[in-house]
Amino acid sequence: MSDLRLGIAGLGTVGVGVVKLVNDRQMAYNQMFGTTMSITAVSARTKGAERGVSLDGYAWFDDARELAKSPDIDVFVELIGGDEGIAKEAVINALEAGKHVVTANKALIAKHGVMLAKLAEANNVALMFEAAVAGGIPIIRVMSQSVVANEITHLAGIMNGTCNYILTTMEKEGRDFADVLADAQAKGYAEADPTFDVGGIDTAHKLAILTSLAFGTEVNFDSIYIEGIEKITAADIRNADAMGYRIKLLGMALKTETGIEQRVHPALVSKSSPIAAVDDVNNAVYIESKMLDGIMLEGKGAGEGPTASSVVGDILQILRGFIEPAFIMPTEKLKPYEKARMNRHEGGYYIALSVKDKVGALAAISERMAEASISIDSLIQQKAESDEGVIPVTLLTAETSEREIQDVLKKMDADGFLAAESRVIRIEKFS
Ligand SMILES: NC(=O)c1ccc[n+]([C@@H]2O[C@H](COP(=O)([O-])OP(=O)(O)OC[C@H]3O[C@@H](n4cnc5c(N)ncnc54)[C@H](OP(=O)(O)O)[C@@H]3O)[C@@H](O)[C@H]2O)c1
């Protein structure tokens, strides 16, 4: 077999990691597989930029879309990023030119995965994206080659290291969101514009991909219910802790009677669940399936080394001739995505109320809960915040529906005893 020739587009954190790993391990791959891979060409925005790695001997392309079509490459490795523009155009060019594509680009796969998978099928080439979900954790391979044997019922992941770092630090240090975010930005753990991460969009991109693999449906990013972590306070984390829970930003997918529920939001998870123990920048994906019960994979969800490991793992699959459909089965067999109705979601809820310090306020709240037949499992009532005359009250409800909770909150608001908007956090259970 001749060498597999790689064209790498994007020489940032991941691209440089891939160049280093391929160069370091080339001999080992040759020994293991009797053949090897070599980088023949690269592309990035700024030619001549210092990247901490030698690019001598590689052809340089100013335009990644031209590299994608080059007759001198067999695999186009897309490490630029973005769901539109250059990355998308270059990947389309590569597939149409009969090149295998390996990418770490979750936004691209979440938005255009099925269209690209169709193109890959039509041209008899691979489209692989292990690094796109949870960086170094080999979750795609596990789902498509092992867990595929049985039926997945529920999956939940901590898939954004920035959010997990912020929530863990808020808990450890008792600090508020904005304060920890500013610190994370200074340390380089959070982007200057953190919206994609803290707003839950990055997690949703990854969830959309996993949902398709779990349930054999077309990738559907637009149907995901998304809430970020911006409104979580240090008090929420303290109260959750006192009630036996930790707060995590989860991406979740499950099958319900009305369709598939895909949600990204902060959730209370019992301290005894494995996912509660996933700290700092780590990622984890928990999968429940009929034959396996629950399994969880945990590890580094980002960074040069872990992400390059997944990218090169994909390239090695191609080198070894393991070329499979991108989403487990041919795209024509993927089922259309049917969205579950969110107001049907059932579970327990954490509700943080700011109650006006007035006679009858607490009684009115209890009455509203009783009227709606929502049982309260725990209640924490803090001292009135003296100047403002507001009593922070935190409730944990027994299982109820999203609709009941929204209705009861509307009624409480109309009663006039609440001083500020209530915060609601769903409780997520793992069997
Ligand atoms: N970083 C991680 O830990 C991680 C983890 C999992 C997945 N990913 C995904 O991996 C991909 C790359 O991420 P990254 O962190 O390596 O990004 P990055 O450090 O920002 O690097 C992006 C690279 O793309 C190049 N680029 C930008 N616009 C270009 C254009 N128009 N034409 C050619 N090249 C262009 C840049 O060139 P210059 O260097 O010349 O500016 C840079 O080398 C993204 O899809 C990201 O979501 C990253």
mmCIF file with all atom_site columns, N, CA, C and O in Angstrom, residues 98-124:
data_model
loop_
_atom_site.group_PDB
_atom_site.id
_atom_site.type_symbol
_atom_site.label_atom_id
_atom_site.label_alt_id
_atom_site.label_comp_id
_atom_site.label_asym_id
_atom_site.label_entity_id
_atom_site.label_seq_id
_atom_site.pdbx_PDB_ins_code
_atom_site.Cartn_x
_atom_site.Cartn_y
_atom_site.Cartn_z
_atom_site.occupancy
_atom_site.B_iso_or_equiv
_atom_site.pdbx_formal_charge
_atom_site.auth_seq_id
_atom_site.auth_comp_id
_atom_site.auth_asym_id
_atom_site.auth_atom_id
_atom_site.pdbx_PDB_model_num
ATOM 1   N N  . GLY A 1 98  ? -13.238 13.465 -4.478 1.00 0.00 ? 98  GLY A N  1
ATOM 2   C CA . GLY A 1 98  ? -12.920 12.077 -4.112 1.00 0.00 ? 98  GLY A CA 1
ATOM 3   C C  . GLY A 1 98  ? -11.870 11.949 -3.029 1.00 0.00 ? 98  GLY A C  1
ATOM 4   O O  . GLY A 1 98  ? -11.181 10.927 -2.938 1.00 0.00 ? 98  GLY A O  1
ATOM 5   N N  . LYS A 1 99  ? -11.726 12.977 -2.179 1.00 0.00 ? 99  LYS A N  1
ATOM 6   C CA . LYS A 1 99  ? -10.778 12.895 -1.047 1.00 0.00 ? 99  LYS A CA 1
ATOM 7   C C  . LYS A 1 99  ? -11.544 12.517 0.207  1.00 0.00 ? 99  LYS A C  1
ATOM 8   O O  . LYS A 1 99  ? -12.672 12.996 0.425  1.00 0.00 ? 99  LYS A O  1
ATOM 9   N N  . HIS A 1 100 ? -10.916 11.714 1.052  1.00 0.00 ? 100 HIS A N  1
ATOM 10  C CA . HIS A 1 100 ? -11.490 11.474 2.370  1.00 0.00 ? 100 HIS A CA 1
ATOM 11  C C  . HIS A 1 100 ? -11.391 12.780 3.164  1.00 0.00 ? 100 HIS A C  1
ATOM 12  O O  . HIS A 1 100 ? -10.456 13.567 2.956  1.00 0.00 ? 100 HIS A O  1
ATOM 13  N N  . VAL A 1 101 ? -12.332 12.976 4.072  1.00 0.00 ? 101 VAL A N  1
ATOM 14  C CA . VAL A 1 101 ? -12.286 14.185 4.908  1.00 0.00 ? 101 VAL A CA 1
ATOM 15  C C  . VAL A 1 101 ? -12.289 13.794 6.377  1.00 0.00 ? 101 VAL A C  1
ATOM 16  O O  . VAL A 1 101 ? -13.093 12.966 6.813  1.00 0.00 ? 101 VAL A O  1
ATOM 17  N N  . VAL A 1 102 ? -11.363 14.391 7.123  1.00 0.00 ? 102 VAL A N  1
ATOM 18  C CA . VAL A 1 102 ? -11.357 14.268 8.588  1.00 0.00 ? 102 VAL A CA 1
ATOM 19  C C  . VAL A 1 102 ? -11.463 15.687 9.124  1.00 0.00 ? 102 VAL A C  1
ATOM 20  O O  . VAL A 1 102 ? -10.738 16.575 8.678  1.00 0.00 ? 102 VAL A O  1
ATOM 21  N N  . THR A 1 103 ? -12.380 15.895 10.047 1.00 0.00 ? 103 THR A N  1
ATOM 22  C CA . THR A 1 103 ? -12.567 17.244 10.587 1.00 0.00 ? 103 THR A CA 1
ATOM 23  C C  . THR A 1 103 ? -12.825 17.201 12.092 1.00 0.00 ? 103 THR A C  1
ATOM 24  O O  . THR A 1 103 ? -13.296 16.191 12.618 1.00 0.00 ? 103 THR A O  1
ATOM 25  N N  . ALA A 1 104 ? -12.510 18.315 12.753 1.00 0.00 ? 104 ALA A N  1
ATOM 26  C CA . ALA A 1 104 ? -12.816 18.451 14.185 1.00 0.00 ? 104 ALA A CA 1
ATOM 27  C C  . ALA A 1 104 ? -13.942 19.474 14.356 1.00 0.00 ? 104 ALA A C  1
ATOM 28  O O  . ALA A 1 104 ? -14.217 19.921 15.468 1.00 0.00 ? 104 ALA A O  1
ATOM 29  N N  . ASN A 1 105 ? -14.598 19.812 13.250 1.00 0.00 ? 105 ASN A N  1
ATOM 30  C CA . ASN A 1 105 ? -15.499 20.968 13.205 1.00 0.00 ? 105 ASN A CA 1
ATOM 31  C C  . ASN A 1 105 ? -16.948 20.585 13.562 1.00 0.00 ? 105 ASN A C  1
ATOM 32  O O  . ASN A 1 105 ? -17.733 20.198 12.697 1.00 0.00 ? 105 ASN A O  1
ATOM 33  N N  . LYS A 1 106 ? -17.280 20.721 14.853 1.00 0.00 ? 106 LYS A N  1
ATOM 34  C CA . LYS A 1 106 ? -18.632 20.319 15.308 1.00 0.00 ? 106 LYS A CA 1
ATOM 35  C C  . LYS A 1 106 ? -19.729 21.188 14.713 1.00 0.00 ? 106 LYS A C  1
ATOM 36  O O  . LYS A 1 106 ? -20.820 20.712 14.403 1.00 0.00 ? 106 LYS A O  1
ATOM 37  N N  . ALA A 1 107 ? -19.431 22.489 14.554 1.00 0.00 ? 107 ALA A N  1
ATOM 38  C CA . ALA A 1 107 ? -20.464 23.385 14.021 1.00 0.00 ? 107 ALA A CA 1
ATOM 39  C C  . ALA A 1 107 ? -20.840 22.957 12.602 1.00 0.00 ? 107 ALA A C  1
ATOM 40  O O  . ALA A 1 107 ? -22.023 22.874 12.246 1.00 0.00 ? 107 ALA A O  1
ATOM 41  N N  . LEU A 1 108 ? -19.838 22.624 11.806 1.00 0.00 ? 108 LEU A N  1
ATOM 42  C CA . LEU A 1 108 ? -20.069 22.211 10.416 1.00 0.00 ? 108 LEU A CA 1
ATOM 43  C C  . LEU A 1 108 ? -20.874 20.911 10.366 1.00 0.00 ? 108 LEU A C  1
ATOM 44  O O  . LEU A 1 108 ? -21.844 20.796 9.599  1.00 0.00 ? 108 LEU A O  1
ATOM 45  N N  . ILE A 1 109 ? -20.496 19.942 11.200 1.00 0.00 ? 109 ILE A N  1
ATOM 46  C CA . ILE A 1 109 ? -21.185 18.643 11.159 1.00 0.00 ? 109 ILE A CA 1
ATOM 47  C C  . ILE A 1 109 ? -22.600 18.767 11.746 1.00 0.00 ? 109 ILE A C  1
ATOM 48  O O  . ILE A 1 109 ? -23.549 18.167 11.248 1.00 0.00 ? 109 ILE A O  1
ATOM 49  N N  . ALA A 1 110 ? -22.744 19.587 12.792 1.00 0.00 ? 110 ALA A N  1
ATOM 50  C CA . ALA A 1 110 ? -24.077 19.755 13.383 1.00 0.00 ? 110 ALA A CA 1
ATOM 51  C C  . ALA A 1 110 ? -25.041 20.400 12.396 1.00 0.00 ? 110 ALA A C  1
ATOM 52  O O  . ALA A 1 110 ? -26.225 20.083 12.354 1.00 0.00 ? 110 ALA A O  1
ATOM 53  N N  . LYS A 1 111 ? -24.543 21.318 11.591 1.00 0.00 ? 111 LYS A N  1
ATOM 54  C CA . LYS A 1 111 ? -25.429 22.038 10.665 1.00 0.00 ? 111 LYS A CA 1
ATOM 55  C C  . LYS A 1 111 ? -25.566 21.336 9.310  1.00 0.00 ? 111 LYS A C  1
ATOM 56  O O  . LYS A 1 111 ? -26.619 21.396 8.688  1.00 0.00 ? 111 LYS A O  1
ATOM 57  N N  . HIS A 1 112 ? -24.469 20.738 8.832  1.00 0.00 ? 112 HIS A N  1
ATOM 58  C CA . HIS A 1 112 ? -24.485 20.217 7.454  1.00 0.00 ? 112 HIS A CA 1
ATOM 59  C C  . HIS A 1 112 ? -24.068 18.756 7.362  1.00 0.00 ? 112 HIS A C  1
ATOM 60  O O  . HIS A 1 112 ? -23.717 18.285 6.274  1.00 0.00 ? 112 HIS A O  1
ATOM 61  N N  . GLY A 1 113 ? -24.071 18.059 8.509  1.00 0.00 ? 113 GLY A N  1
ATOM 62  C CA . GLY A 1 113 ? -23.545 16.691 8.548  1.00 0.00 ? 113 GLY A CA 1
ATOM 63  C C  . GLY A 1 113 ? -24.178 15.757 7.534  1.00 0.00 ? 113 GLY A C  1
ATOM 64  O O  . GLY A 1 113 ? -23.477 15.024 6.832  1.00 0.00 ? 113 GLY A O  1
ATOM 65  N N  . VAL A 1 114 ? -25.503 15.801 7.421  1.00 0.00 ? 114 VAL A N  1
ATOM 66  C CA . VAL A 1 114 ? -26.170 14.834 6.543  1.00 0.00 ? 114 VAL A CA 1
ATOM 67  C C  . VAL A 1 114 ? -25.856 15.150 5.074  1.00 0.00 ? 114 VAL A C  1
ATOM 68  O O  . VAL A 1 114 ? -25.532 14.245 4.292  1.00 0.00 ? 114 VAL A O  1
ATOM 69  N N  . MET A 1 115 ? -25.890 16.430 4.732  1.00 0.00 ? 115 MET A N  1
ATOM 70  C CA . MET A 1 115 ? -25.574 16.812 3.344  1.00 0.00 ? 115 MET A CA 1
ATOM 71  C C  . MET A 1 115 ? -24.145 16.353 2.997  1.00 0.00 ? 115 MET A C  1
ATOM 72  O O  . MET A 1 115 ? -23.901 15.783 1.927  1.00 0.00 ? 115 MET A O  1
ATOM 73  N N  . LEU A 1 116 ? -23.209 16.558 3.932  1.00 0.00 ? 116 LEU A N  1
ATOM 74  C CA . LEU A 1 116 ? -21.817 16.177 3.662  1.00 0.00 ? 116 LEU A CA 1
ATOM 75  C C  . LEU A 1 116 ? -21.666 14.656 3.623  1.00 0.00 ? 116 LEU A C  1
ATOM 76  O O  . LEU A 1 116 ? -20.913 14.113 2.808  1.00 0.00 ? 116 LEU A O  1
ATOM 77  N N  . ALA A 1 117 ? -22.403 13.966 4.501  1.00 0.00 ? 117 ALA A N  1
ATOM 78  C CA . ALA A 1 117 ? -22.331 12.499 4.505  1.00 0.00 ? 117 ALA A CA 1
ATOM 79  C C  . ALA A 1 117 ? -22.853 11.943 3.172  1.00 0.00 ? 117 ALA A C  1
ATOM 80  O O  . ALA A 1 117 ? -22.316 10.972 2.637  1.00 0.00 ? 117 ALA A O  1
ATOM 81  N N  . LYS A 1 118 ? -23.880 12.599 2.627  1.00 0.00 ? 118 LYS A N  1
ATOM 82  C CA . LYS A 1 118 ? -24.419 12.158 1.314  1.00 0.00 ? 118 LYS A CA 1
ATOM 83  C C  . LYS A 1 118 ? -23.359 12.315 0.231  1.00 0.00 ? 118 LYS A C  1
ATOM 84  O O  . LYS A 1 118 ? -23.180 11.447 -0.622 1.00 0.00 ? 118 LYS A O  1
ATOM 85  N N  . LEU A 1 119 ? -22.666 13.456 0.297  1.00 0.00 ? 119 LEU A N  1
ATOM 86  C CA . LEU A 1 119 ? -21.604 13.708 -0.695 1.00 0.00 ? 119 LEU A CA 1
ATOM 87  C C  . LEU A 1 119 ? -20.495 12.670 -0.563 1.00 0.00 ? 119 LEU A C  1
ATOM 88  O O  . LEU A 1 119 ? -19.958 12.186 -1.558 1.00 0.00 ? 119 LEU A O  1
ATOM 89  N N  . ALA A 1 120 ? -20.160 12.334 0.690  1.00 0.00 ? 120 ALA A N  1
ATOM 90  C CA . ALA A 1 120 ? -19.101 11.337 0.924  1.00 0.00 ? 120 ALA A CA 1
ATOM 91  C C  . ALA A 1 120 ? -19.530 9.993  0.330  1.00 0.00 ? 120 ALA A C  1
ATOM 92  O O  . ALA A 1 120 ? -18.748 9.327  -0.358 1.00 0.00 ? 120 ALA A O  1
ATOM 93  N N  . GLU A 1 121 ? -20.795 9.630  0.572  1.00 0.00 ? 121 GLU A N  1
ATOM 94  C CA . GLU A 1 121 ? -21.306 8.359  0.037  1.00 0.00 ? 121 GLU A CA 1
ATOM 95  C C  . GLU A 1 121 ? -21.249 8.354  -1.497 1.00 0.00 ? 121 GLU A C  1
ATOM 96  O O  . GLU A 1 121 ? -20.805 7.386  -2.108 1.00 0.00 ? 121 GLU A O  1
ATOM 97  N N  . ALA A 1 122 ? -21.702 9.463  -2.078 1.00 0.00 ? 122 ALA A N  1
ATOM 98  C CA . ALA A 1 122 ? -21.749 9.528  -3.540 1.00 0.00 ? 122 ALA A CA 1
ATOM 99  C C  . ALA A 1 122 ? -20.353 9.387  -4.141 1.00 0.00 ? 122 ALA A C  1
ATOM 100 O O  . ALA A 1 122 ? -20.200 8.909  -5.264 1.00 0.00 ? 122 ALA A O  1
ATOM 101 N N  . ASN A 1 123 ? -19.345 9.822  -3.386 1.00 0.00 ? 123 ASN A N  1
ATOM 102 C CA . ASN A 1 123 ? -17.982 9.779  -3.919 1.00 0.00 ? 123 ASN A CA 1
ATOM 103 C C  . ASN A 1 123 ? -17.151 8.655  -3.325 1.00 0.00 ? 123 ASN A C  1
ATOM 104 O O  . ASN A 1 123 ? -15.939 8.590  -3.541 1.00 0.00 ? 123 ASN A O  1
ATOM 105 N N  . ASN A 1 124 ? -17.837 7.789  -2.528 1.00 0.00 ? 124 ASN A N  1
ATOM 106 C CA . ASN A 1 124 ? -17.163 6.612  -1.998 1.00 0.00 ? 124 ASN A CA 1
ATOM 107 C C  . ASN A 1 124 ? -15.951 6.924  -1.131 1.00 0.00 ? 124 ASN A C  1
ATOM 108 O O  . ASN A 1 124 ? -14.915 6.277  -1.235 1.00 0.00 ? 124 ASN A O  1
#
